[in-house]
Short mmCIF file of C-alpha atoms and ligand atoms in Angstrom, two decimals:
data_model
loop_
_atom_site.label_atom_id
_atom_site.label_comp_id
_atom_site.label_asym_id
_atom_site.label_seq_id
_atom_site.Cartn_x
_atom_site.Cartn_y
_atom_site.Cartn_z
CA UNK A 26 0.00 0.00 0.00
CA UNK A 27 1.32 3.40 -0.73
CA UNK A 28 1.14 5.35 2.76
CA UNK A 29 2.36 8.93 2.94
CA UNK A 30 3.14 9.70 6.53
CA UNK A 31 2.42 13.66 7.81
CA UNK A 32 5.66 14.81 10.07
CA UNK A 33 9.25 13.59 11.03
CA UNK A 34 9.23 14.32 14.34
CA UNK A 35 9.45 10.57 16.81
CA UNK A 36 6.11 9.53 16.11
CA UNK A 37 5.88 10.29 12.42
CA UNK A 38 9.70 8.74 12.04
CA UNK A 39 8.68 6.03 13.93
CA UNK A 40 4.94 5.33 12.06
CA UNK A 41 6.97 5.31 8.72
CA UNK A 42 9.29 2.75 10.35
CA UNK A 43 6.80 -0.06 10.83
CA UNK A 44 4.93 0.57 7.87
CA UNK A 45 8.24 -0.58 6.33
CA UNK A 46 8.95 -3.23 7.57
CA UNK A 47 5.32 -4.25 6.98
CA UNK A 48 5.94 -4.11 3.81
CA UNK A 49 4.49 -0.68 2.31
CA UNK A 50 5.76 1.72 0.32
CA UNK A 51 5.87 5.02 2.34
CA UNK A 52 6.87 8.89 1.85
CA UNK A 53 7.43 11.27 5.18
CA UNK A 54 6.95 14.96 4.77
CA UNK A 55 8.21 17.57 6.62
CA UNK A 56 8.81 21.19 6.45
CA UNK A 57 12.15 20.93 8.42
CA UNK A 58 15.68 20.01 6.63
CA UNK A 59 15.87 17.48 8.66
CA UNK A 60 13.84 14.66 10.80
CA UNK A 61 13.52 15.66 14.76
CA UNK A 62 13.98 19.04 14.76
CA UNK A 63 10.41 20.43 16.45
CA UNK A 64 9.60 18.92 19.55
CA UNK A 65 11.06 15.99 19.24
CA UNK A 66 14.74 17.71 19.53
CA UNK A 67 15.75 18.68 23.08
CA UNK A 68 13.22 17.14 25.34
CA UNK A 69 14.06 15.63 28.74
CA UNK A 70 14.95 12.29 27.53
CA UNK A 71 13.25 9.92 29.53
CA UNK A 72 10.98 7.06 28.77
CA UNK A 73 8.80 7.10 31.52
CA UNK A 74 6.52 4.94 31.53
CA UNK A 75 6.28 4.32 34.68
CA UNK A 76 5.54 8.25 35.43
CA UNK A 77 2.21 7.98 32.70
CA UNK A 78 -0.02 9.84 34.70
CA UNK A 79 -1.66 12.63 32.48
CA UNK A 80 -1.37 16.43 34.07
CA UNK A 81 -5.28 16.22 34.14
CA UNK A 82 -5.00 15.46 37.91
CA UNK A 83 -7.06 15.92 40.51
CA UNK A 84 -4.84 18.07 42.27
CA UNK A 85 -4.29 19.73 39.31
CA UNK A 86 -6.90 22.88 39.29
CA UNK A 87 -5.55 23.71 42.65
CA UNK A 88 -2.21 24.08 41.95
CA UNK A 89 -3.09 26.16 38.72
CA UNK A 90 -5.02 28.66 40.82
CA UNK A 91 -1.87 28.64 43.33
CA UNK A 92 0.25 29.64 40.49
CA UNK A 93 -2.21 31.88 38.33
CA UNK A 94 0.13 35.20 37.41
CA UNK A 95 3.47 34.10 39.04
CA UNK A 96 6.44 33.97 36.58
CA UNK A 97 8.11 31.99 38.74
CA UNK A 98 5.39 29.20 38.88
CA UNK A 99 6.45 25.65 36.75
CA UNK A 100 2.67 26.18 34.98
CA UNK A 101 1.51 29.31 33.15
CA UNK A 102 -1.61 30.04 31.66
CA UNK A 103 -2.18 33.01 29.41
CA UNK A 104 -5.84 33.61 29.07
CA UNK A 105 -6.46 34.58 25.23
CA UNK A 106 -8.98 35.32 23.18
CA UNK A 107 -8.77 31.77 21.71
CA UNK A 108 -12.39 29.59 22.27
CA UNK A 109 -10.19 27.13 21.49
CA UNK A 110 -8.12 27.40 24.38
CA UNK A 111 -11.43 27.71 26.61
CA UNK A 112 -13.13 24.63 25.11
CA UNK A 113 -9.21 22.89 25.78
CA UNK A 114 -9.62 24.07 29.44
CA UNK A 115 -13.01 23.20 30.35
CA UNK A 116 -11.94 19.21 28.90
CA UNK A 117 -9.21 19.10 30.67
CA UNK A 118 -10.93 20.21 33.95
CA UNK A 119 -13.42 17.52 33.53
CA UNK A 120 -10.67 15.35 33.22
CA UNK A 121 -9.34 16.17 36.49
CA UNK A 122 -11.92 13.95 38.34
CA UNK A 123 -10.31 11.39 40.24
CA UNK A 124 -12.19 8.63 38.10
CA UNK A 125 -11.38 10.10 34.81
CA UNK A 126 -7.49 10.40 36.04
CA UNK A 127 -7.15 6.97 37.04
CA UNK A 128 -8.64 5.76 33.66
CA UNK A 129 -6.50 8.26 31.41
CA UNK A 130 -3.86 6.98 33.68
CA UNK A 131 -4.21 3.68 33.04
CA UNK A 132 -4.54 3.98 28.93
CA UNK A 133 -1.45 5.83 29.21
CA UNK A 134 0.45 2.95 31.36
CA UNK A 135 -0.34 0.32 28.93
CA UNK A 136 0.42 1.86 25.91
CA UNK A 137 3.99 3.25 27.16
CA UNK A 138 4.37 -0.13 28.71
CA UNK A 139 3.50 -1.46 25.28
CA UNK A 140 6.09 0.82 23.59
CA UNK A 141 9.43 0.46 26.32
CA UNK A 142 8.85 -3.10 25.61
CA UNK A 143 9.46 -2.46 21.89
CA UNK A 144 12.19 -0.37 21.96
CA UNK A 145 14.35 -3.43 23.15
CA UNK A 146 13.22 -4.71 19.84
CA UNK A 147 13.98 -1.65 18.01
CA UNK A 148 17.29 -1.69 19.10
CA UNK A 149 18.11 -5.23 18.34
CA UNK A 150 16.69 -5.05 14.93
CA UNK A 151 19.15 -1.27 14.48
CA UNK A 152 22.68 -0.67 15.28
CA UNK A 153 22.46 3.63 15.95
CA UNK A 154 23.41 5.01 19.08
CA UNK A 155 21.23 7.52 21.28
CA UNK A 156 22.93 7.74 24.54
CA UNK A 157 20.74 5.33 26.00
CA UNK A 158 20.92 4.65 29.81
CA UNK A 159 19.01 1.78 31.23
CA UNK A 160 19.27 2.37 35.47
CA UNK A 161 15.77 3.56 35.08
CA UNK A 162 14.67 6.97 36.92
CA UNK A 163 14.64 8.13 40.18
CA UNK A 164 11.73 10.58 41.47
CA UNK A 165 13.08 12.15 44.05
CA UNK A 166 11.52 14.42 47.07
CA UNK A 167 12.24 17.20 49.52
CA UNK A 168 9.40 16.58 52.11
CA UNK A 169 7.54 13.43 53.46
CA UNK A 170 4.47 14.25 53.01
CA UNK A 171 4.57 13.79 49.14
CA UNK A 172 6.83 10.37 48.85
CA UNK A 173 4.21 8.87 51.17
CA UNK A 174 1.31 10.18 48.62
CA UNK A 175 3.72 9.32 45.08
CA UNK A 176 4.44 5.77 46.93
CA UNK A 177 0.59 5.33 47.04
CA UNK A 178 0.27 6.21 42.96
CA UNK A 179 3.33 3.82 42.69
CA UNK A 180 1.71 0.87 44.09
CA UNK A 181 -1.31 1.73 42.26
CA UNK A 182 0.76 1.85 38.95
CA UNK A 183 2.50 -1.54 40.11
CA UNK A 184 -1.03 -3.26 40.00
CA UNK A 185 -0.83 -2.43 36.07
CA UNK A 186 2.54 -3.77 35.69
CA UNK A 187 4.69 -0.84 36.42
CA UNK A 188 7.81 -1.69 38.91
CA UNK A 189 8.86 0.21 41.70
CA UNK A 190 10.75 0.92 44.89
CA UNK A 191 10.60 3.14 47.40
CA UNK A 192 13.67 4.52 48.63
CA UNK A 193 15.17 6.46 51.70
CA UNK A 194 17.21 8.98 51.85
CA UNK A 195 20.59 6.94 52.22
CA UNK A 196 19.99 4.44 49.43
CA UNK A 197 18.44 7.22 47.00
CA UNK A 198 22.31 8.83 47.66
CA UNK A 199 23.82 5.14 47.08
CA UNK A 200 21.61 4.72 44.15
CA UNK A 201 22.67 8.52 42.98
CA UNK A 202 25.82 9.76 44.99
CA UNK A 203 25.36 13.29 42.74
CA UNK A 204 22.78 14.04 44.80
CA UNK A 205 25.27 14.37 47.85
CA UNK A 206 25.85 18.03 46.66
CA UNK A 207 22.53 19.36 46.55
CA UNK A 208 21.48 22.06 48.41
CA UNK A 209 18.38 20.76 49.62
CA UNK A 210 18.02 17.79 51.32
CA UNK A 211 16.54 14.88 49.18
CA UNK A 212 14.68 12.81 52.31
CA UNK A 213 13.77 9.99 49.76
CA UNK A 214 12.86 8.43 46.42
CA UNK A 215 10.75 5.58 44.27
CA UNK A 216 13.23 4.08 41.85
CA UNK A 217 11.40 2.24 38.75
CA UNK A 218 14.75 0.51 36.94
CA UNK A 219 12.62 -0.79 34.14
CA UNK A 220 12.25 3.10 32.64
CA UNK A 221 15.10 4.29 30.35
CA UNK A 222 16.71 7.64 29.44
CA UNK A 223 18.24 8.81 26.19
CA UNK A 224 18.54 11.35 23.49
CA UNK A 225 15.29 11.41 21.39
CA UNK A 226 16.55 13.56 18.60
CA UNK A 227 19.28 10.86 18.16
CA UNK A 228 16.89 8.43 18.68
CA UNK A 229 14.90 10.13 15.79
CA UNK A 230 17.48 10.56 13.16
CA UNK A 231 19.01 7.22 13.68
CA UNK A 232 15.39 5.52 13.23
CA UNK A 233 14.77 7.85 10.10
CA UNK A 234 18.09 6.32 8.56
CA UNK A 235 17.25 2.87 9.55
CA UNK A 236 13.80 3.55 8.10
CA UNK A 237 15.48 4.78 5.12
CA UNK A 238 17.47 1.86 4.63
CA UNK A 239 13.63 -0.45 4.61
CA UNK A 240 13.08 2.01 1.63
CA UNK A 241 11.19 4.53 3.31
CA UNK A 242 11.11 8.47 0.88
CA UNK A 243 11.72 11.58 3.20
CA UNK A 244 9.99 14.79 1.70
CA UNK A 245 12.39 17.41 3.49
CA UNK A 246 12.01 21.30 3.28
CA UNK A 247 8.36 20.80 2.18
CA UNK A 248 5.11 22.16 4.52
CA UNK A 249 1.52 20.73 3.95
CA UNK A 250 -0.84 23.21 3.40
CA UNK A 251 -4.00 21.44 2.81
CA UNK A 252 -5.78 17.41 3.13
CA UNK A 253 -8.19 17.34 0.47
CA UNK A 254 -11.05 14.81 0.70
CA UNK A 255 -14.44 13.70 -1.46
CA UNK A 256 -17.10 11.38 0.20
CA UNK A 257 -15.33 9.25 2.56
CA UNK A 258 -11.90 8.97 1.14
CA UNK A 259 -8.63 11.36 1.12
CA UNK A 260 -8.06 11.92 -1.85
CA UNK A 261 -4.80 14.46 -1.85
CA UNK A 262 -2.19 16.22 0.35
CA UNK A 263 -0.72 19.46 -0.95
CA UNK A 264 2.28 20.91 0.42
CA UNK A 265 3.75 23.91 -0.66
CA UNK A 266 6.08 22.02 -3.37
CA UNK A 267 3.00 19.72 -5.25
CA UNK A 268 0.29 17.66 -4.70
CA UNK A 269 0.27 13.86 -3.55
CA UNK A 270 -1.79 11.02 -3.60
CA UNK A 271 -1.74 7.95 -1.46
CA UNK A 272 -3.81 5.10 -0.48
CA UNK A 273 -3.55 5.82 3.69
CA UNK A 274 -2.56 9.06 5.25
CA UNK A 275 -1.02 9.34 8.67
CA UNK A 276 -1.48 12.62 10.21
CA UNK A 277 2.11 13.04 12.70
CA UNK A 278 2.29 16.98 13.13
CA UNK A 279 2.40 17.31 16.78
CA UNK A 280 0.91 20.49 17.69
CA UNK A 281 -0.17 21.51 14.18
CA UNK A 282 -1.90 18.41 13.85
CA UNK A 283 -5.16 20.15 14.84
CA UNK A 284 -4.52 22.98 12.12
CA UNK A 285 -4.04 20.37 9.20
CA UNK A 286 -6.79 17.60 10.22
CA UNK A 287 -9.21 20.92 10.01
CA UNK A 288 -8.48 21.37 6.90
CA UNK A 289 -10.33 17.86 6.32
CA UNK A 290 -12.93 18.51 8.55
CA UNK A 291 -11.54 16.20 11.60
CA UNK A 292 -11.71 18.26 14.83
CA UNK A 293 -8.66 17.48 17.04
CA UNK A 294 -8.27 18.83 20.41
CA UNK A 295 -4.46 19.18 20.68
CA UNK A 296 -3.66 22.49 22.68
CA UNK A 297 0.42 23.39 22.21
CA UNK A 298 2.36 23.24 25.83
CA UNK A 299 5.85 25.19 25.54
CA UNK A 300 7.89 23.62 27.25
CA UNK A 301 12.14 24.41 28.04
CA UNK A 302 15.33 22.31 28.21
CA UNK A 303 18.50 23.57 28.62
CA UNK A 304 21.44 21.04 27.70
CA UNK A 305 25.26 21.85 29.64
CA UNK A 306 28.45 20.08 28.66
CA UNK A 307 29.10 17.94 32.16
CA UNK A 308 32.65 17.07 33.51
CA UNK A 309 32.51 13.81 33.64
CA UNK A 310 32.84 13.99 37.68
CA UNK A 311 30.22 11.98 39.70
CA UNK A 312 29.26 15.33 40.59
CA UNK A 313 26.43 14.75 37.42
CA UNK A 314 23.90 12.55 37.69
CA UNK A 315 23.82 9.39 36.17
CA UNK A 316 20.56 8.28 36.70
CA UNK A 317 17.79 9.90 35.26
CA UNK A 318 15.83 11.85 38.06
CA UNK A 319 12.21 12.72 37.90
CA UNK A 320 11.93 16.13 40.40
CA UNK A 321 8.69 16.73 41.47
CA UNK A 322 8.69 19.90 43.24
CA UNK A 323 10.17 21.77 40.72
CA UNK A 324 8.77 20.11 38.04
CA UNK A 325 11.90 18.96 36.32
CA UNK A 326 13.38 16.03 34.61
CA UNK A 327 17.20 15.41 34.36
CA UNK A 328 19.35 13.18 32.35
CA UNK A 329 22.74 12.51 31.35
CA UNK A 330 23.01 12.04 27.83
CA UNK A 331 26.51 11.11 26.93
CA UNK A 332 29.23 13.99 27.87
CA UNK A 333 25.70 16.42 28.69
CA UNK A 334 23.03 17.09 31.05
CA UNK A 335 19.33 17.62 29.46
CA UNK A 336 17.22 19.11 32.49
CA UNK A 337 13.69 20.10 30.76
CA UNK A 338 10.12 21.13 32.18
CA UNK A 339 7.98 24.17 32.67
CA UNK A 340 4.50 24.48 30.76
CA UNK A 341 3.03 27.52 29.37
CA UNK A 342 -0.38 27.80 27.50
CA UNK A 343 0.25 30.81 25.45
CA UNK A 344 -1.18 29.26 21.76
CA UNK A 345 1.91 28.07 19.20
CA UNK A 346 4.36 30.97 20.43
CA UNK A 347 7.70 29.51 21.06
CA UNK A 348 9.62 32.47 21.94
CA UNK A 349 12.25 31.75 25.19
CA UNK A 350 10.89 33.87 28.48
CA UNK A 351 14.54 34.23 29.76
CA UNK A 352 13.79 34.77 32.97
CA UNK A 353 12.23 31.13 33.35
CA UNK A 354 14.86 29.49 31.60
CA UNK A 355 17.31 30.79 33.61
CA UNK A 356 15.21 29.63 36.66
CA UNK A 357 16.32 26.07 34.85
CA UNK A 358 20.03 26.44 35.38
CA UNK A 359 19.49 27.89 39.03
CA UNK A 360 17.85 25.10 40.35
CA UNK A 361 20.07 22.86 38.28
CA UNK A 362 23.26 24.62 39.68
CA UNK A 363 21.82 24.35 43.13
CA UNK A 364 21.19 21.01 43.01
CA UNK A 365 24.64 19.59 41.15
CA UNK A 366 27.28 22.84 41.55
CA UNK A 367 30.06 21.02 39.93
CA UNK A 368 28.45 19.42 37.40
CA UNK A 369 29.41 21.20 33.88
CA UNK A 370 29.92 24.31 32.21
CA UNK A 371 27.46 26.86 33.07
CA UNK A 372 28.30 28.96 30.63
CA UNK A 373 27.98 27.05 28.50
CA UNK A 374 24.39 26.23 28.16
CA UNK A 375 21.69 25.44 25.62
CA UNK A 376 18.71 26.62 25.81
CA UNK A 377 15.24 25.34 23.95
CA UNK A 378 11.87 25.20 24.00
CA UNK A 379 9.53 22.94 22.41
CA UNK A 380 5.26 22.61 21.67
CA UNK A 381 3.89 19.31 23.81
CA UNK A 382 0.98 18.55 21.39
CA UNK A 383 -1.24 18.00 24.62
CA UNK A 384 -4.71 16.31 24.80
CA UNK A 385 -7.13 17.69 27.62
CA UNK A 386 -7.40 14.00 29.18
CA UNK A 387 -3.41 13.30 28.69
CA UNK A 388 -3.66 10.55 26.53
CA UNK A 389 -2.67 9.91 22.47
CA UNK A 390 -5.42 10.25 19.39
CA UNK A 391 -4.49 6.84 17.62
CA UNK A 392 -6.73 5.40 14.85
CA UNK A 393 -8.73 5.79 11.94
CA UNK A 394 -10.88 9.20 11.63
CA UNK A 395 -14.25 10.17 9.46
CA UNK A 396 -12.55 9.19 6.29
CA UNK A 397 -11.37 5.28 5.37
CA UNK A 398 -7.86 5.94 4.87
CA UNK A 399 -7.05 8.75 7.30
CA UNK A 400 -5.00 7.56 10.11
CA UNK A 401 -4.01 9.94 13.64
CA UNK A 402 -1.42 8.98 15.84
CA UNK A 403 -0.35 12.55 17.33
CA UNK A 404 -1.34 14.34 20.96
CA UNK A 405 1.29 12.21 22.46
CA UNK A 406 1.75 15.43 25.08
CA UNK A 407 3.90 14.66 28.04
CA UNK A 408 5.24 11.51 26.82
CA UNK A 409 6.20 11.64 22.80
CA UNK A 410 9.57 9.69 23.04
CA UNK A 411 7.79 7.29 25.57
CA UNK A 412 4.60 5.93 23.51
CA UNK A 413 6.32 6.17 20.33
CA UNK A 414 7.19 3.03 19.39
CA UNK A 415 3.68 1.32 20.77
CA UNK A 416 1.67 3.95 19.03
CA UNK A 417 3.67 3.54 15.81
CA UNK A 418 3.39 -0.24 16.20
CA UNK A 419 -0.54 -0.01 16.74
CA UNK A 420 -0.74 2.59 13.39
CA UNK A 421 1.09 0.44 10.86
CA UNK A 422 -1.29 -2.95 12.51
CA UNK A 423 -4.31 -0.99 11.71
CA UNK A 424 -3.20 0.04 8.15
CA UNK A 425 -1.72 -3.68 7.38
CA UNK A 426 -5.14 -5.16 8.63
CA UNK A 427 -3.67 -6.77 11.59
CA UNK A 428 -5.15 -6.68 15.30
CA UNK A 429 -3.48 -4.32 17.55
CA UNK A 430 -2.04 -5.35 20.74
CA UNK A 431 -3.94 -2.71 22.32
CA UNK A 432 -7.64 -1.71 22.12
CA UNK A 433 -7.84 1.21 19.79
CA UNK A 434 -11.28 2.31 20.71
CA UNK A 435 -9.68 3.96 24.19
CA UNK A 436 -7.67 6.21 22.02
CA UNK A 437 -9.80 7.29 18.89
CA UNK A 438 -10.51 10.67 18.57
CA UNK A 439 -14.20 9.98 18.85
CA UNK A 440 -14.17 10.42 22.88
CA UNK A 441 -14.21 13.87 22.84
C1 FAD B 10 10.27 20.45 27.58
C2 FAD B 10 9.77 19.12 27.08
C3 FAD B 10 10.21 17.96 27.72
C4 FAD B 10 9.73 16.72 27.30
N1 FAD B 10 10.23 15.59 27.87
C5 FAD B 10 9.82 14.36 27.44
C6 FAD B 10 10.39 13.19 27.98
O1 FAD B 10 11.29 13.21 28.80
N2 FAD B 10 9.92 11.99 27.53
C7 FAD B 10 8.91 11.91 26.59
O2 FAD B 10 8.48 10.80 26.25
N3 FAD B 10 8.38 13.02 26.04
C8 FAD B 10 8.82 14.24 26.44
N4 FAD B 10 8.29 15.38 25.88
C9 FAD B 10 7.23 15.25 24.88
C10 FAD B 10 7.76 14.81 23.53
O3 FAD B 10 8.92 15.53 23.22
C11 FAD B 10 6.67 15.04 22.47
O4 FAD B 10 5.48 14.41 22.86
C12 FAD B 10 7.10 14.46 21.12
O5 FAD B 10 8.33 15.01 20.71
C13 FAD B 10 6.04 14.76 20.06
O6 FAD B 10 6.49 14.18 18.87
P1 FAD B 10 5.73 14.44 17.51
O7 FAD B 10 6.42 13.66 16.48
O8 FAD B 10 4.26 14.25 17.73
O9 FAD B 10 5.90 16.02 17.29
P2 FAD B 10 7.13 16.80 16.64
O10 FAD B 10 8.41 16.28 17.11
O11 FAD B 10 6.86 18.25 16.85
O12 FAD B 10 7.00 16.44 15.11
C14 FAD B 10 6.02 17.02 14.28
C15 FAD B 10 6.67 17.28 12.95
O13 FAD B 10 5.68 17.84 12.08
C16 FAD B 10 6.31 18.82 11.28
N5 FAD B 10 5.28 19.74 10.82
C17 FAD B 10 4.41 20.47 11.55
N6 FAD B 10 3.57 21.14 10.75
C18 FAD B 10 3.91 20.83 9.47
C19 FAD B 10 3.38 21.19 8.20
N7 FAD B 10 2.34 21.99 8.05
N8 FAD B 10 4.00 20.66 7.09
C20 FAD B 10 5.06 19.81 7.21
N9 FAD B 10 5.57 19.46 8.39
C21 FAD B 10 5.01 19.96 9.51
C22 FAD B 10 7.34 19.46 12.18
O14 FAD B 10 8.40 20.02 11.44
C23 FAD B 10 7.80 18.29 13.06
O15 FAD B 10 8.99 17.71 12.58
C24 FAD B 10 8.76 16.64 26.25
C25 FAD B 10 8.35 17.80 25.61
C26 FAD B 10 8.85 19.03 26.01
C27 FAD B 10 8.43 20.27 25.28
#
């Protein structure tokens, strides 16, 4: 079947790689140079599945008051003029109930479960290198009070098949002696050794070569503009360079997925997230972490990848700006250098920022949508990198006719 896949970034890169091997004959478009360059490039580099818990929480609409107008807060939310911001924000406050977040929680779990399970795969059937670590993550905490309530969600998760352990404050420093530096004391941890860290841009490229390799076509430099449709087919995709025609179309834009499946008449609700990263050359001490840490009160991942340290969180809703609010990133590197002083080169740092394609419940849109040969696997939010490879698998089954591991109907696009 001739599939043209919509986007480069992990999950379109990764889509296009099991429709190879499945046999099809597939062309990826993009409108960067290069595969992984949106927000697939600098993010914090964990597969966490075991952290799958959407930000629709039930503690969630609390917090967001707490922080309403503070620059300093981890979550800002610009009111605009933008009904489809409201719409977003009314969703995703229904999805805050308790019952709703266990369920989105538990879609989440399997499918990233799903997906670290095929990665082993992915990387026996490759040979690229991503700076993979496998000592899994460590969540750590500052104050009692909130290991004893993540321990709780932890044994929850464990009923669904995610492993952990809970930690105190000696063996979290065994397990990461780094953390001997910090300026605040870390009283405790839950370690889950099955998750992984790693670099997903490398990750990206490296599958977009191997993908090339099954015979996949990469469309660089080229931006859709429209999906053009009749009855209940697709019939076209233009991009700004010519038209194409294919038999299945796999919509992969992240963010801007809502903007082109509009264009068919599919109503998405992806609202963009910015995020921020900033990436330091590291010393090679065991002043830098080597595990990847999970850091709840300031809303921060961490990992080593290779000879640097990604740290990455923050969310503003602020519509598709990307623009860097200094001030915040900079709040980055001070709680980075407070935590691991000797680390790297401070001066030396990276800074990014990056659109989560975010879902008001948390949770992927996989599956087929209004028209017979119009696939979505985008929305992936919070965890691209981590539900890649399951989502991609679960894509290319539905296109080549064969039954998904996972129940699709939890994920279509219809449940909104
Ligand atoms: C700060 C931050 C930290 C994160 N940390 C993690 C983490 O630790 N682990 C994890 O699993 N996830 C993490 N994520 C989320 C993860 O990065 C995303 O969910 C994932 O990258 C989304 O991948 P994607 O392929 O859907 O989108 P993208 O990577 O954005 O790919 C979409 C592609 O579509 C292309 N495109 C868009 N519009 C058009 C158009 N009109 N024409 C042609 N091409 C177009 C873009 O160029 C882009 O390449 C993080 C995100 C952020 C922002």
């Amino acid at each position: 079947m001739k599939v043209l896949v919509l986007g480069a970034g992990v999950i379109g890169v990764s889509t296009a790689y099991y429709l190879a091997k499945d046999g099809h004959d597939v062309t990826v478009i993009d409108r960067q140079p290069q595969a992984g360059l949106e927000t697939s490039y600098a993010n914090g580099g964990q597969i966490s599945a075991s952290h799958a818990m959407p930000w629709a929480a039930p503690d969630s609409p609390k917090l967001m008051l707490k922080w309403l107008g503070r620059n300093d807060a981890p979550l800002l939310f610009h009111m605009r003029l933008d009904p489809a911001q409201w719409a977003w924000s009314l969703r995703f406050l229904v999805n805050c109930r308790p019952g709703r977040f266990r369920e989105n929680t538990a879609k989440n779990l399997r499918l990233a479960l799903y997906s670290r399970s095929l990665m082993t795969n992915i990387r026996a059937e490759t040979d690229f290198a991503y700076d993979r670590r496998g000592l899994g993550i460590l969540q750590i905490f500052r104050q009692q009070k909130n290991l004893d309530r993540a321990a709780l969600i932890a044994e929850e998760l464990g009923g669904m098949g995610s492993r952990s352990m809970v930690l105190d404050e000696e063996e979290t420093k065994l397990l990461e002696p780094a953390l001997e530096n910090s300026s605040d004391r870390i009283i405790g941890s839950i370690h889950t050794p099955e998750d992984e860290s790693g670099d997903a841009y490398m990750f990206t490229i490296g599958l977009a070569e191997a993908a090339a390799t099954l015979g996949v076509t990469f469309r660089y430099g080229e931006t859709v503009t429209s999906i053009g449709t009749s009855g209940q087919h697709i019939t076209d995709v233009t991009t700004d360079a010519g038209i194409y025609s294919a038999d299945a179309v796999v919509l992969c834009l992240g963010s801007y997925s809502t903007l082109l499946a509009k264009s068919a008449g599919v109503k998405i609700p992806i609202y963009p997230t910015k995020g921020y990263s900033i990436t330091l050359p590291v010393n090679g001490s065991n002043a830098v972490p080597s595990i990847s840490l999970t850091d709840e009160d300031n809303r921060l991942v961490f990992s080593r990848l290779g000879d640097r340290l990604r740290v990455a969180g923050m969310a503003e809703f602020n519509g598709y700006d990307t623009e860097m609010n200094e001030s915040r990133a900079r709040m980055i590197v001070d709680v980075t250098r407070a935590m691991f002083p000797q680390a790297g080169d401070y001066n030396q740092v990276e800074f990014w920022t990056g659109l989560r394609p975010l879902t008001p419940d948390g949770v992927p849109i996989l599956g087929r949508a209004r028209y017979d040969n119009f696939y979505l696997n985008t929305g992936h939010g919070t965890l691209g990198w981590t539900m890649a490879a399951g989502s991609a698998r679960i894509t290319a089954d539905l296109i080549s006719c064969t039954t998904p591991e996972i129940d699709l109907p939890a994920y279509s696009a219809t449940r909104f």
